[in-house]
Structures are given as structure tokens and as C-alpha cells.
Amino acid sequence: MIGVGILGAANIANKNILGITLADNVQVVAVGSRDKAKAEAQLERCGLAGAVAAYGSYDEVVGDPRVDAVYITLPAALHLPWVRKAAAAGKHVLVEKPVAVDGVELDAMLAACADAGVQLMDGTMWSHSPRTERMAAILRDPAAVGELKAVTSAFTFYGKQIAAGAGDFLKNDVRVKKDCDPLGALGDLGWYCVRGILWAYGFEAPTSVTAHAGAAFNEEGVPLHIGATLLFSGGRRGHFECGFDRALTQSLEVAGTLGTIQLNDFVIPRSVKQSSFVVTGEHGLRDCDTWDATRRDEVVVHLAKPQEVCMWERFGGLVQHIQSGGQPDAFWPRITELTQRVLFAVERSAREGCREVRLSL
Amino acid sequence: MIGVGILGAANIANKNILGITLADNVQVVAVGSRDKAKAEAQLERCGLAGAVAAYGSYDEVVGDPRVDAVYITLPAALHLPWVRKAAAAGKHVLVEKPVAVDGVELDAMLAACADAGVQLMDGTMWSHSPRTERMAAILRDPAAVGELKAVTSAFTFYGKQIAAGAGDFLKNDVRVKKDCDPLGALGDLGWYCVRGILWAYGFEAPTSVTAHAGAAFNEEGVPLHIGATLLFSGGRRGHFECGFDRALTQSLEVAGTLGTIQLNDFVIPRSVKQSSFVVTGEHGLRDCDTWDATRRDEVVVHLAKPQEVCMWERFGGLVQHIQSGGQPDAFWPRITELTQRVLFAVERSAREGCREVRLSL
């Protein structure tokens, strides 16, 4: 069993503690917060009080010899020092998204993990869902949706709703604070949209990114809602919109010449037992038709385990592989880097009048 | 019964001849084509051979005293002379979209109809669906989707599919020919997306339009795929993408602070008997939740008559109102004008490096 130490007591940690607990090859061995009482309260909430070490510092977690890997839930602006310390201590790293606040910090984290030979992975759960694998298989079938042309994604929620009982989200949440998560909605929500677009195109890098008009920033300059078009070779496109300004949507559509894949719960599935998506097929719609009989097949995927458990089992397996003499899997830090660099380009385009930002990745 | 004369033998006319036939207050009295045999063939296809006059010219249709109104199915570049002739002859006009190829022609058509006191309406069928009225009622309810923030629409189909047996759509179809429909996919498909966005915002004019990166034009300079963001007062947005480059999609999402309305068959419904849309509601999704239990209610609207019949009955009623001494309804030419001017602005933005085009409408 791989021992995981958790840095921080963010809400997302609750979900991951459950995910780790349900996974076959990992276990929580320590939780650290700057306030020991918070760490203890979190273990209490998860039914692990007494069974797992509660620390009043992150250093103690990193230093615990039972900790093989750390899970960093801290705001993005605090990631770098703890990724560095963890890597230096030979600990593998699963870090929440967004991973970095700028390119310099991203490079430093990637280098720290590569130099130390530890696995780096970001906390994008849907990447690990069996549904995602099923969709990928369909995209690989040239007779299904055909040649890909456009991927469209949106992830939004209304900040004030989330904040019920917690004050004004748009003023107080860590995700709109420049010194915590300066990418705001782009880092918190756009991360998934960009990852979805990149995933559909097999993690090919876009050639350029152009923000859509109308992005909004708060007084601290943090993006509250923002969108962009990503251009890929051969005229293929990705379009996304994200924001804290409107009701929950979480959609992904991959459109090819022959059909599409569509789902409206791509980040957080509507059920933990099974997930579905729709595959639309070739149509014969003519101008004179009064209804659209395009084929729409719902594909239902049974989920033996929730996607967060799948993520932790995959991460645990990579760590076990390294402990047995193998090398870190370069795929995961590569897609972390690509996702993050596209986000930086989107932010830059939006701040610079929606100009086209060329990428060389 | 209002007598309708049809100019042109486009495919869309078949659907509208059926629509007129099923409507209570209008009837087809003449069909004209430059080739009389084509007009006869069309009446044959619709089971109206012998019962309706077939003419070998458009002038004969306009000149037929039984014709109260003309339905113009011709390519956009041919609209102006026939709108003018019809209006001058005191005939009311239902004209296919896109209505005009540039602002000068648009102004001339609007002026011709206004000066003659005849009704002008474009052929956007979904505007007249009972489903659209039901959605509008929900949007007017402040407790439903809340304050509107973003409207997102897409309408696409793959040109080659449509063209099965008719050569290469992207080379031969009237909708990609500069001298017929120079707005290409923008006029044919984007028309509906823009209309949808404007409809959701109560036909308020946007303050500016900015094309998305990546628009494609054919060798004649006609848009094959294109998209844009429309900005409205108070930071509200509209986003759309349209194109002949990928499989059929026809989606409209209206997102507010409390919820959304979503449908994926907004132009051509999936059934002629009933249509539906989804209303999503407030969610309580927290970071630690492993599934998304947001309310999604499907609203099913019974359709007593197909939307094209509703359109013709509404148009017929407007004409009867004028024949009884009333005035033309200014709403319909106003939304035609607004839709068309936004399209011109999108085209201009795309041709001029995706610069923001300000509107004063």
C-alpha cells in the first residue's frame, strides 16, 4: 500500500480522502494543516480520527517516513515550495489544479520532480474515468465520428450559489484571490475545458490561442469569466467558456465530419454508479425535412469505482512501478504542462485585447 | 384565405408549400420558376399539379391578382429586385434567410416594404414554434433561470453529407457561391444562432461583435465555418459557432444566474408532434461531492401543428389584419434587420482580423 500524506484541509481533500480510502493500493497516512485542529477535524469528518496522523505543519507530513506520496490541496500560489520539498524528500506528488501561477513556477515544479525521479500528476479526476476511456476508443474509430473538426466545452457555476452560508464567493473565495489562485475561473474551471479539448486531439499542442471578447476580471485582476478559441494544425478548433457568473454547466462536445460525442457532466458525473454520453451519427437531413431524425445513441458505461478512486489507483500503480525500479510515467507531467501553458496563453490573450497568442510547445 | 405566390423552386419551398397547405388562412395560388417545367415539377411533387398556376417567370407570379403575398426562396443575391417588385405591386413578402447580402440592399428592402405598407417577414420557422413561446415564458420568470448572462448556440452540418448524390457541396451548392449567398454558412446557419441569441435577450441590440479565431472561407471568399462573441450591455454575452465542416449540431443554451434552458434541436425539431427542452435549476454542488445532482427538468411541448405551419398562419393573420385596414407589424422587419446587421458585423470582424466591430442599432 502506498502511503499518502495530505497537505491542506481544502474541501476537495474530503473527496480525495474518500477516494484514497476506497482505492486498492493507496492509503492516507497523514494529514497536515497549518492549524493542527483543522487536520484533526478533517480526519474526524472522514471517520479516520486516531487512525491517521494529524500534523500542524506541512513539513511534518513531508518528513513522515510512512509518506510515499503527497497530495497537495493548497492554493496554486503555494504549490511550488511544497512540490520542491516533497520531490527533494523523494516523495511522489499529486497536485491539485491549477498547478502553477506562471511559467517560471511551472518549469521549476516539472524540473524538481524530474530531477528527483518522482511521479508528478495533477488532480483531474475525469481523465481517469472508464467513461473517458470508452469515449477515447470511439474517437479512435474512423467510422464513428470521423475526422475531428471542433471540440467545444463549457464549465460554469454561479459563485454566489456555491457560497451559500460562506459570504460572497466573488469576494472571499480562495479562487478569486490574486495571492492564492490568480487564474481564477480560468484555473479552476477552464482547466477542465482546456484539458478536454487537448484530450480529444490526443494531447497535440495548439498552434495558437485567442481569447473571446467579454472576459471579466475582479478588482484584483483575477478572471471571473473567460473563454477562448484554440487553433490546431489543419484548421481544427477548440472553443471553451468558463465562469463563476452563471448556473452550473459542464459540457463537452467533440464534433467530427461524421458525428459527435456529447456529454453534459464531463467533470463531475451525474451518478457514481454509471455514466453516459451521447454519440450522434450521420444524418440525412434535407432542407425540406420537417424533423431531424439524426441518430443519437446513448452509451452507458458502468463505473465499478468512482473516477476519483480510479485516479488514485492509477497514481498508486505508477508509484509502485517506480518503487519496483521503474521510471516515472512522462505522460502525466506532459499533459499537466500542456494544459497549464494553454491556460497561461488564454490569460495573456484576454489581458492583451484578445490578440492571437502563438504557442510553440 | 390569403393567396401566396412562390418565387423559386428551391428545396425549402417543398417544406413551405406543405406548411402553407396545412395552414388555416393561407393557400398556394402560384409557383414561378425561370423554367416553367421546374415549377410544374414542384407542384407535381407536392400533389398540387393542376390546382395551382405554374409560371415560367417570377414576374407572372407577382402580377397574378390572386397573389396577396409572395414567398421568395431565391438565393440572397436575388432578393432585392423581387422584394421591390412585390412591394410595388402591393404584395406582402415572406423572404428566406439570409435576407440581404449587404446593408445597402437590406435598407432598400426594408424601405420598399415600409413605403408600400406591406408586411415583411423572414422565414425563420422556429421563431413561431409553441416551444419557443414556452421557453420565452420561462425566461420571463425571474425565479426560473434568473438574470441572463450568456447564450450559446451552434448550428453545423457536414457539407458533403448533404450533397450525397449532388456533387461536392463545398464547391457546388448555392450556399457557397459568392454570387448567390455570399454569407455562406454564416447566412445559412449562423442566421439561426444569432437569431437565437437575440431572441433570448428580447431582441436588444448587442453593443459589439467579435469573430472567433479560425474562420474559414472558400476560394470565392464565402464563409464555410465561422463564429463570434456578441457583447450586450451589462457584460452579457452571446457565443455562436456555425459551419458546413462537421456533423449536424443545432444547440441553444440560455444561461442565467439560477439555471439554464438547453435544447439540441432548436432549428429543426426532432419530432413534429412534440418538442422538448431542458431546464436546469439551482445546484448545491460542492467541491467534495462525487456526483452532480443538479435538477434537470425536461419540458415537453405538444405541437398541434408543425412550426412552419405556425409561421404561415401567423403571416397570414398579419396580412389579413392589413387587408382589414390595419398596419404592418413592425416587429418582424425589425428582428430581420437586427439579425442581418449582426451577421454583417460578424463577417466584417472575421475578415478584419477578428477585431471588435461596434454596433449602433
XYZ file of C-alpha atoms in Angstrom:
722
model
C 0.000 0.000 0.000
C 1.312 3.425 -0.958
C 1.186 5.886 1.935
C -0.284 9.295 1.047
C 0.221 12.431 3.089
C -2.187 15.288 2.520
C -1.102 18.918 2.566
C -4.005 21.223 3.369
C -7.577 20.877 4.540
C -9.436 22.183 1.472
C -12.888 20.827 0.712
C -11.502 18.902 -2.221
C -9.411 16.890 0.259
C -12.567 15.316 1.726
C -13.435 13.820 -1.623
C -9.916 12.594 -2.194
C -9.564 11.098 1.277
C -12.631 9.050 0.409
C -11.138 8.250 -2.991
C -7.866 7.114 -1.441
C -9.690 5.061 1.165
C -11.673 3.201 -1.484
C -8.627 2.607 -3.700
C -6.880 -0.781 -3.532
C -3.272 0.298 -3.464
C -3.077 3.589 -1.533
C -3.941 4.722 1.981
C -3.958 8.023 3.837
C -1.217 8.008 6.462
C -1.017 11.693 7.388
C -2.931 14.956 7.077
C -1.279 18.311 7.706
C -2.688 21.795 8.119
C -1.122 24.986 9.400
C -3.646 24.540 12.215
C -3.445 21.062 13.716
C -7.053 21.286 14.884
C -8.149 21.629 11.252
C -6.291 18.479 10.301
C -7.887 16.650 13.204
C -11.332 17.963 12.270
C -10.876 16.740 8.721
C -9.936 13.253 9.848
C -12.936 13.319 12.170
C -15.225 14.208 9.228
C -13.803 11.340 7.206
C -14.059 8.811 10.046
C -10.286 8.450 10.261
C -9.643 10.156 13.607
C -6.976 8.298 15.547
C -6.098 6.004 12.641
C -4.136 8.624 10.683
C -1.530 11.145 11.858
C -2.743 14.753 12.137
C 0.016 17.361 11.874
C 0.079 21.095 12.500
C 2.516 21.712 9.621
C 3.120 20.568 6.072
C 6.785 19.884 6.854
C 5.821 17.132 9.260
C 3.788 15.413 6.541
C 6.636 15.578 4.046
C 9.023 14.306 6.711
C 6.894 11.345 7.794
C 8.709 8.186 6.606
C 5.366 6.402 6.040
C 4.507 9.014 3.422
C 5.415 7.751 -0.068
C 3.500 10.472 -1.888
C 1.947 13.819 -1.061
C -1.392 15.174 -2.209
C -1.198 18.975 -2.373
C -4.582 20.679 -1.998
C -3.157 24.134 -1.284
C -3.972 27.208 -3.411
C -1.910 27.346 -6.593
C 0.334 30.135 -5.342
C 1.598 27.796 -2.581
C 2.317 24.788 -4.773
C 5.921 25.399 -5.747
C 7.646 25.263 -2.337
C 5.805 22.086 -1.354
C 6.329 20.330 -4.661
C 10.029 21.159 -4.293
C 10.236 19.943 -0.695
C 8.300 16.792 -1.470
C 10.414 15.972 -4.520
C 13.628 16.680 -2.595
C 12.433 14.219 0.046
C 11.789 11.600 -2.655
C 8.014 11.841 -2.301
C 5.760 11.459 -5.331
C 3.339 14.303 -5.976
C -0.335 14.543 -6.848
C -1.120 18.249 -7.004
C -4.474 19.969 -7.396
C -5.261 22.067 -10.453
C -4.384 24.674 -11.470
C -0.836 23.518 -10.876
C 1.109 26.756 -11.307
C 0.561 30.504 -11.308
C 3.122 31.254 -14.028
C 5.514 29.569 -16.422
C 8.541 30.009 -14.198
C 6.914 28.183 -11.301
C 5.604 25.504 -13.652
C 9.081 24.873 -15.029
C 10.503 24.704 -11.511
C 7.930 22.109 -10.416
C 8.409 19.973 -13.506
C 12.188 20.132 -13.076
C 12.041 19.347 -9.351
C 10.028 16.181 -9.937
C 12.018 15.105 -12.993
C 15.334 15.628 -11.202
C 14.173 13.670 -8.172
C 12.692 10.880 -10.289
C 9.298 11.196 -8.608
C 5.930 10.917 -10.309
C 4.002 14.142 -10.875
C 0.288 14.073 -11.658
C -2.460 16.686 -11.429
C -5.834 16.049 -9.801
C -8.014 15.955 -12.933
C -10.305 13.107 -11.980
C -12.319 12.726 -15.169
C -9.140 11.840 -17.055
C -9.267 8.524 -15.177
C -12.935 7.616 -15.608
C -13.790 4.440 -17.539
C -16.194 6.677 -19.455
C -13.271 8.729 -20.723
C -11.553 5.553 -21.944
C -14.735 4.474 -23.692
C -15.066 7.829 -25.438
C -11.404 7.686 -26.468
C -11.995 4.295 -28.079
C -14.877 5.739 -30.089
C -12.764 8.707 -31.179
C -10.071 6.303 -32.405
C -12.618 4.538 -34.642
C -12.560 6.373 -38.003
C -16.064 5.151 -38.808
C -17.588 6.712 -35.700
C -17.347 10.492 -35.548
C -14.910 10.777 -38.454
C -12.225 13.395 -38.788
C -12.305 15.747 -35.793
C -13.046 19.380 -36.572
C -14.134 21.177 -33.412
C -14.236 20.498 -29.687
C -16.458 22.722 -27.585
C -16.546 22.844 -23.812
C -18.038 24.913 -21.027
C -17.726 24.710 -17.279
C -19.544 27.309 -15.226
C -21.141 27.763 -11.852
C -22.669 30.728 -10.129
C -20.330 31.867 -7.393
C -22.966 33.079 -5.010
C -24.724 29.708 -5.014
C -21.596 27.832 -4.017
C -21.020 30.358 -1.284
C -24.352 29.814 0.471
C -23.578 30.443 4.097
C -19.975 31.365 3.345
C -20.269 35.008 2.376
C -19.794 36.378 -1.103
C -17.898 33.875 -3.220
C -16.809 36.514 -5.718
C -15.123 38.476 -2.935
C -13.978 35.868 -0.433
C -13.325 32.534 -2.074
C -9.716 31.462 -2.403
C -10.345 31.006 -6.143
C -10.818 34.730 -6.720
C -7.845 35.871 -4.626
C -4.823 37.002 -6.568
C -2.350 35.807 -3.934
C -3.952 32.330 -3.852
C -5.329 31.377 -7.287
C -4.584 34.255 -9.663
C -6.046 32.362 -12.635
C -9.491 32.441 -11.001
C -12.208 30.792 -13.057
C -9.701 30.023 -15.785
C -7.610 27.915 -13.431
C -10.493 26.399 -11.522
C -12.931 25.682 -14.383
C -11.189 26.450 -17.665
C -8.556 23.904 -16.656
C -11.085 21.144 -17.348
C -12.309 22.646 -20.616
C -8.786 23.005 -21.953
C -7.900 19.508 -20.759
C -10.988 18.207 -22.538
C -10.052 19.876 -25.812
C -6.458 18.666 -25.592
C -7.618 15.162 -24.685
C -9.865 14.956 -27.744
C -6.970 15.950 -30.001
C -4.656 13.359 -28.445
C -2.735 15.992 -26.463
C -1.404 17.644 -29.566
C -0.404 21.223 -28.786
C -2.500 24.014 -30.320
C -0.678 26.402 -32.619
C -2.364 29.476 -31.158
C -4.879 30.671 -28.621
C -7.215 33.667 -28.929
C -9.440 34.769 -26.064
C -13.072 35.540 -26.762
C -14.352 39.042 -26.235
C -16.003 39.884 -22.937
C -13.780 38.278 -20.307
C -14.317 39.763 -16.855
C -11.766 40.233 -14.086
C -12.375 41.233 -10.475
C -10.749 44.200 -8.742
C -7.652 42.141 -8.043
C -7.395 41.262 -11.733
C -8.483 37.636 -11.322
C -10.585 36.177 -14.196
C -14.240 35.653 -13.230
C -15.368 34.500 -16.643
C -13.318 33.953 -19.758
C -13.274 31.915 -22.932
C -11.072 31.250 -25.931
C -10.624 29.560 -29.252
C -7.675 27.202 -29.625
C -6.398 26.562 -33.152
C -4.755 23.287 -34.063
C -2.975 22.239 -37.250
C -5.197 21.653 -40.254
C -7.794 24.184 -39.173
C -9.133 22.155 -36.242
C -10.507 24.222 -33.371
C -11.310 24.117 -29.711
C -13.744 26.570 -28.136
C -14.427 26.986 -24.459
C -16.128 29.275 -21.993
C -15.846 29.128 -18.224
C -17.013 31.341 -15.421
C -18.303 31.864 -11.925
C -21.069 34.089 -13.303
C -23.839 31.686 -14.234
C -25.545 28.443 -13.316
C -23.806 25.105 -13.432
C -22.946 23.729 -16.860
C -20.239 21.208 -17.607
C -20.354 20.270 -21.257
C -18.004 18.704 -23.744
C -18.753 18.110 -27.416
C -16.329 16.534 -29.857
C -17.509 17.095 -33.418
C -16.176 15.317 -36.473
C -17.194 15.000 -40.070
C -19.472 12.021 -39.409
C -20.836 12.597 -35.943
C -20.266 13.914 -32.467
C -19.758 12.830 -28.878
C -21.685 14.963 -26.381
C -21.918 14.955 -22.613
C -23.141 17.472 -20.098
C -21.463 16.135 -16.967
C -17.896 15.656 -18.088
C -16.164 16.897 -14.912
C -18.445 15.584 -12.178
C -20.665 12.743 -13.360
C -24.371 12.694 -12.639
C -24.061 9.315 -10.976
C -21.226 7.400 -9.336
C -22.589 4.043 -10.485
C -22.780 4.631 -14.203
C -22.091 7.430 -16.613
C -23.277 8.075 -20.101
C -22.602 10.115 -23.175
C -24.351 10.565 -26.498
C -22.906 9.634 -29.879
C -24.641 11.277 -32.795
C -24.264 9.820 -36.239
C -24.524 10.699 -39.875
C -27.700 12.444 -40.770
C -29.682 12.676 -43.942
C -31.371 15.930 -43.076
C -32.506 17.846 -46.142
C -33.873 21.354 -46.389
C -37.327 20.027 -46.975
C -37.428 17.827 -43.880
C -39.700 18.939 -41.093
C -37.941 16.957 -38.394
C -34.421 15.909 -37.560
C -34.037 12.153 -37.346
C -30.282 12.180 -36.734
C -29.206 9.102 -34.799
C -28.465 9.790 -31.138
C -27.172 6.758 -29.251
C -26.685 6.966 -25.513
C -23.673 4.948 -24.435
C -23.869 3.910 -20.786
C -20.655 2.995 -19.012
C -20.796 1.035 -15.781
C -18.489 2.506 -13.170
C -17.090 -0.165 -10.856
C -15.459 2.628 -8.857
C -15.885 6.420 -8.820
C -13.433 8.333 -11.005
C -11.510 9.739 -8.039
C -10.809 6.166 -6.908
C -9.629 5.316 -10.425
C -7.300 8.309 -10.297
C -5.755 7.232 -7.010
C -5.372 3.613 -8.105
C -3.615 4.753 -11.267
C -1.360 7.085 -9.317
C -0.688 4.338 -6.756
C 0.231 1.945 -9.542
C 2.707 4.429 -11.029
C 4.345 4.887 -7.631
C 4.542 1.133 -7.085
C 6.124 0.787 -10.516
C 8.810 3.312 -9.561
C 9.355 1.647 -6.195
C 9.981 -1.580 -8.106
C 12.743 0.067 -10.125
C 10.666 1.619 -12.940
C 10.702 5.178 -14.202
C 8.081 7.890 -13.697
C 5.454 8.000 -16.454
C 6.238 11.112 -18.503
C 2.706 11.306 -19.918
C 1.144 12.814 -16.805
C 3.543 15.728 -16.269
C 3.427 16.332 -20.029
C -0.342 16.847 -20.070
C -0.138 18.908 -16.882
C 2.382 21.172 -18.592
C 0.411 21.426 -21.818
C -2.854 22.234 -20.060
C -1.215 24.839 -17.891
C 0.677 26.535 -20.749
C -2.521 26.839 -22.771
C -4.203 28.476 -19.754
C -1.365 30.991 -19.487
C -1.766 31.794 -23.190
C -5.515 32.282 -22.793
C -4.976 34.621 -19.861
C -2.393 36.580 -21.813
C -4.622 36.895 -24.859
C -7.534 38.112 -22.737
C -5.358 40.668 -20.974
C -3.860 41.884 -24.254
C -7.027 42.739 -26.171
C -7.863 39.223 -27.369
C -4.816 39.121 -29.589
C -3.729 35.777 -31.020
C -1.021 34.206 -28.827
C 1.126 31.748 -30.756
C 2.392 28.674 -28.958
C 5.467 26.559 -29.553
C 5.091 23.543 -27.303
C -57.702 32.750 -47.459
C -54.544 34.651 -48.289
C -53.155 33.710 -51.695
C -49.410 33.008 -51.733
C -47.252 33.020 -54.825
C -43.901 31.291 -54.632
C -40.805 32.619 -56.354
C -38.288 29.864 -56.997
C -38.150 26.104 -56.798
C -35.598 25.633 -54.008
C -35.854 22.588 -51.766
C -37.031 24.769 -48.925
C -40.127 25.583 -50.988
C -41.338 21.974 -50.735
C -41.469 22.259 -46.977
C -43.209 25.608 -47.120
C -45.746 24.525 -49.710
C -46.708 21.798 -47.250
C -46.708 24.369 -44.444
C -48.964 26.702 -46.396
C -51.274 23.861 -47.367
C -51.730 22.826 -43.735
C -52.261 26.397 -42.543
C -55.815 27.600 -41.966
C -55.639 31.039 -43.542
C -53.245 30.821 -46.499
C -53.101 28.853 -49.731
C -50.629 28.457 -52.573
C -52.069 30.029 -55.721
C -48.989 30.238 -57.968
C -45.455 28.904 -58.285
C -42.920 30.511 -60.585
C -39.517 29.412 -61.777
C -37.326 30.696 -64.577
C -38.035 27.287 -66.082
C -41.754 26.595 -66.170
C -41.133 22.834 -66.171
C -39.437 23.197 -62.770
C -42.471 24.968 -61.361
C -44.695 22.229 -62.740
C -42.435 19.518 -61.329
C -42.567 21.124 -57.924
C -46.337 21.261 -57.911
C -46.344 17.632 -59.043
C -44.094 16.673 -56.084
C -46.438 18.452 -53.705
C -49.601 16.938 -55.164
C -50.815 20.320 -56.395
C -50.430 19.845 -60.153
C -53.328 21.436 -61.986
C -54.740 23.076 -58.860
C -52.142 25.870 -58.747
C -50.766 28.075 -61.515
C -47.249 27.199 -62.695
C -45.374 30.094 -64.292
C -42.119 30.300 -66.211
C -41.213 33.655 -64.702
C -41.294 35.412 -61.347
C -42.979 38.442 -62.900
C -46.066 36.394 -63.708
C -46.335 35.352 -60.043
C -46.052 38.910 -58.808
C -48.586 40.019 -61.441
C -51.183 37.365 -60.631
C -54.141 39.180 -58.986
C -54.888 36.123 -56.804
C -51.451 36.534 -55.171
C -51.740 38.547 -51.939
C -48.232 37.703 -50.761
C -45.060 36.290 -52.240
C -42.723 33.750 -50.712
C -39.197 34.352 -52.016
C -36.988 31.245 -51.920
C -34.327 32.626 -54.269
C -30.653 32.954 -53.299
C -29.979 36.045 -51.186
C -28.292 37.925 -54.015
C -31.583 37.862 -55.952
C -33.851 39.037 -53.145
C -33.774 42.799 -53.623
C -35.345 43.133 -57.095
C -38.188 40.760 -56.224
C -38.885 42.300 -52.826
C -39.038 45.648 -54.590
C -41.316 44.419 -57.381
C -43.579 42.612 -54.935
C -43.858 45.610 -52.618
C -44.504 47.940 -55.554
C -47.335 45.630 -56.601
C -48.762 45.771 -53.068
C -47.841 42.158 -52.289
C -46.748 41.159 -48.796
C -43.389 39.422 -48.538
C -42.079 36.365 -46.716
C -38.443 36.051 -47.709
C -35.984 33.260 -46.962
C -32.934 33.874 -44.812
C -30.383 35.311 -45.157
C -32.427 38.235 -46.349
C -29.728 40.521 -47.775
C -26.149 40.381 -48.974
C -25.173 43.809 -47.658
C -26.520 46.734 -45.691
C -27.470 48.765 -48.733
C -29.704 46.013 -50.090
C -31.146 45.411 -46.643
C -32.064 49.074 -46.285
C -33.626 49.068 -49.732
C -35.808 46.041 -48.950
C -36.923 47.424 -45.596
C -37.741 50.769 -47.199
C -39.597 49.203 -50.125
C -41.903 47.251 -47.821
C -42.379 50.118 -45.367
C -43.160 52.577 -48.157
C -45.680 50.210 -49.732
C -47.273 49.353 -46.389
C -46.775 45.600 -46.932
C -45.763 43.091 -44.286
C -42.163 41.816 -44.385
C -41.157 38.661 -42.527
C -38.216 36.290 -42.855
C -38.565 32.508 -42.988
C -37.194 31.634 -39.543
C -39.618 28.884 -38.608
C -38.540 28.155 -35.049
C -39.469 31.706 -34.057
C -43.082 30.583 -34.445
C -42.971 27.269 -32.598
C -45.128 26.870 -29.466
C -41.936 25.562 -27.851
C -40.293 28.928 -28.403
C -43.229 30.669 -26.708
C -42.982 28.260 -23.776
C -39.276 28.930 -23.389
C -39.887 32.672 -23.568
C -42.392 32.389 -20.722
C -39.787 30.620 -18.585
C -37.178 33.266 -19.384
C -39.612 35.964 -18.259
C -39.992 34.250 -14.858
C -37.266 35.723 -12.620
C -37.375 32.660 -10.358
C -36.555 30.267 -13.202
C -33.155 30.794 -14.807
C -32.525 34.147 -13.114
C -30.604 37.029 -14.617
C -29.331 36.074 -18.082
C -25.566 36.034 -18.508
C -24.659 34.025 -21.593
C -26.429 32.494 -24.590
C -24.534 29.881 -26.563
C -25.577 28.421 -29.887
C -24.194 26.219 -32.619
C -25.604 25.093 -35.936
C -23.438 22.906 -38.130
C -23.703 20.230 -40.765
C -21.165 18.473 -42.882
C -21.456 19.743 -46.424
C -20.503 16.535 -48.146
C -23.227 14.597 -46.373
C -25.942 16.923 -47.548
C -24.576 16.699 -51.042
C -24.877 12.927 -51.335
C -25.525 12.350 -55.000
C -25.281 16.046 -55.794
C -21.534 16.512 -56.165
C -19.333 18.364 -53.763
C -21.436 20.645 -51.583
C -18.479 22.849 -50.700
C -17.907 23.579 -54.373
C -21.348 23.455 -55.968
C -24.071 24.328 -53.504
C -25.769 27.675 -53.939
C -24.886 28.438 -50.312
C -21.154 28.568 -51.028
C -21.413 30.647 -54.202
C -20.432 34.273 -53.852
C -22.894 35.461 -56.482
C -25.788 33.625 -54.776
C -25.284 33.521 -50.999
C -22.059 35.374 -50.205
C -22.561 34.933 -46.454
C -22.217 31.150 -46.849
C -22.507 29.225 -43.585
C -22.940 32.483 -41.695
C -26.074 33.336 -43.622
C -27.445 29.827 -43.852
C -26.675 28.559 -40.313
C -25.318 31.443 -38.268
C -28.560 33.260 -39.029
C -30.349 30.913 -36.622
C -27.676 31.136 -33.918
C -27.713 34.931 -33.983
C -31.500 34.959 -34.020
C -31.466 32.637 -31.012
C -29.120 34.875 -29.052
C -31.112 37.993 -29.925
C -34.367 36.244 -29.061
C -33.108 35.273 -25.605
C -32.129 38.889 -24.895
C -35.513 40.187 -26.018
C -34.131 41.498 -29.333
C -31.938 44.042 -27.629
C -29.090 45.032 -29.946
C -25.574 43.926 -28.979
C -23.031 46.684 -28.395
C -20.288 44.895 -30.294
C -19.422 41.743 -32.178
C -16.038 39.988 -32.293
C -15.422 36.989 -34.529
C -13.690 33.952 -33.064
C -10.323 32.905 -34.420
C -10.215 30.234 -37.095
C -12.992 31.177 -39.507
C -12.581 29.546 -42.911
C -13.568 30.937 -46.303
C -13.633 29.141 -49.651
C -11.792 30.287 -52.766
C -14.612 32.700 -53.572
C -14.328 34.204 -50.104
C -17.559 32.700 -48.777
C -17.545 31.677 -45.074
C -17.525 27.889 -44.594
C -17.286 27.992 -40.829
C -17.268 30.980 -38.533
C -18.187 32.009 -35.017
C -18.345 35.077 -32.828
C -18.982 36.552 -29.431
C -21.699 39.200 -29.151
C -21.468 41.597 -26.218
C -24.581 43.150 -24.719
C -24.942 45.856 -22.094
C -24.048 44.858 -18.561
C -21.472 42.297 -19.637
C -23.972 39.792 -21.041
C -22.682 37.660 -23.888
C -23.721 35.563 -26.806
C -21.407 32.969 -28.342
C -22.002 31.027 -31.509
C -20.276 28.754 -33.987
C -21.643 27.608 -37.314
C -20.211 25.704 -40.227
C -20.511 23.279 -43.080
C -17.414 21.446 -41.822
C -18.745 18.992 -39.253
C -21.654 16.776 -38.350
C -25.095 18.097 -37.557
C -25.487 20.012 -34.321
C -28.199 22.559 -33.577
C -27.894 23.704 -29.991
C -29.096 26.643 -27.969
C -28.338 27.241 -24.300
C -29.574 30.234 -22.333
C -27.683 30.501 -19.045
C -28.672 32.691 -16.123
C -27.604 33.033 -12.536
C -30.086 30.414 -11.322
C -30.332 27.930 -14.132
C -30.318 27.294 -17.849
C -32.530 26.343 -20.753
C -30.924 23.861 -23.142
C -32.046 22.257 -26.367
C -30.226 20.432 -29.108
C -32.795 20.689 -31.883
C -33.684 24.359 -31.836
C -33.914 24.903 -35.614
C -35.465 21.667 -36.817
C -37.229 19.781 -34.045
C -36.671 16.092 -33.511
C -40.385 15.432 -33.819
C -43.291 17.244 -35.445
C -45.730 16.082 -32.765
C -43.991 17.348 -29.661
C -40.804 19.142 -28.800
C -38.881 19.392 -25.607
C -36.190 21.351 -23.875
C -34.352 21.007 -20.584
C -34.487 23.487 -17.736
C -31.681 23.116 -15.235
C -32.047 24.592 -11.798
C -30.034 25.772 -8.866
C -27.466 23.326 -7.740
C -25.842 22.674 -4.408
C -22.729 21.130 -5.842
C -19.759 21.397 -3.508
C -16.129 20.567 -4.191
C -16.386 17.451 -2.088
C -19.375 15.997 -3.963
C -18.711 12.975 -6.127
C -21.760 13.420 -8.302
C -23.768 16.261 -9.745
C -27.393 16.172 -8.651
C -28.383 19.418 -10.369
C -32.056 19.417 -11.257
C -32.729 18.824 -14.956
C -36.386 19.032 -15.898
C -37.473 18.127 -19.385
C -40.335 20.319 -20.529
C -42.381 18.705 -23.286
C -44.481 20.926 -25.510
C -47.253 19.425 -27.584
C -47.210 20.731 -31.136
C -50.693 20.927 -32.590
C -49.115 21.961 -35.879
C -45.547 21.917 -37.204
C -43.639 25.178 -36.744
C -43.684 26.004 -40.455
C -47.485 25.889 -40.342
C -47.443 28.185 -37.308
C -45.247 30.588 -39.258
C -47.612 30.699 -42.215
C -50.683 31.116 -40.052
C -49.035 33.998 -38.237
C -48.008 35.610 -41.505
C -51.464 35.034 -42.944
C -53.016 36.659 -39.900
C -50.802 39.729 -40.281
C -51.783 40.053 -43.930
C -55.489 39.668 -43.086
C -55.073 42.365 -40.438
C -53.639 44.751 -43.047
C -56.344 43.843 -45.551
C -58.865 44.811 -42.867
C -57.303 48.265 -42.575
C -54.560 47.574 -40.045
C -50.875 48.382 -40.234
C -47.970 46.024 -40.879
C -46.428 44.614 -37.691
C -43.084 46.398 -37.282
C -41.698 43.676 -35.021
C -40.923 41.231 -37.820
C -38.930 43.534 -40.116
C -37.169 44.868 -37.012
C -35.844 41.434 -35.989
C -34.984 40.660 -39.596
C -32.917 43.829 -39.720
C -31.240 43.219 -36.376
C -30.321 39.626 -37.194
C -28.952 40.607 -40.564
C -26.912 43.567 -39.276
C -25.292 41.391 -36.630
C -24.345 38.899 -39.342
C -22.734 41.653 -41.387
C -20.758 42.721 -38.327
C -19.592 39.154 -37.679
C -18.469 38.802 -41.280
C -16.625 42.102 -41.110
C -14.904 41.199 -37.854
C -13.779 37.836 -39.247
C -12.441 39.430 -42.420
C -10.628 42.144 -40.447
C -8.551 40.003 -38.107
C -11.250 39.342 -35.503
C -11.334 42.957 -34.458
C -14.211 44.172 -32.309
C -16.930 45.714 -34.501
C -19.081 48.177 -32.578
C -22.765 48.391 -33.404
C -25.189 51.241 -33.068
C -28.606 49.787 -33.789
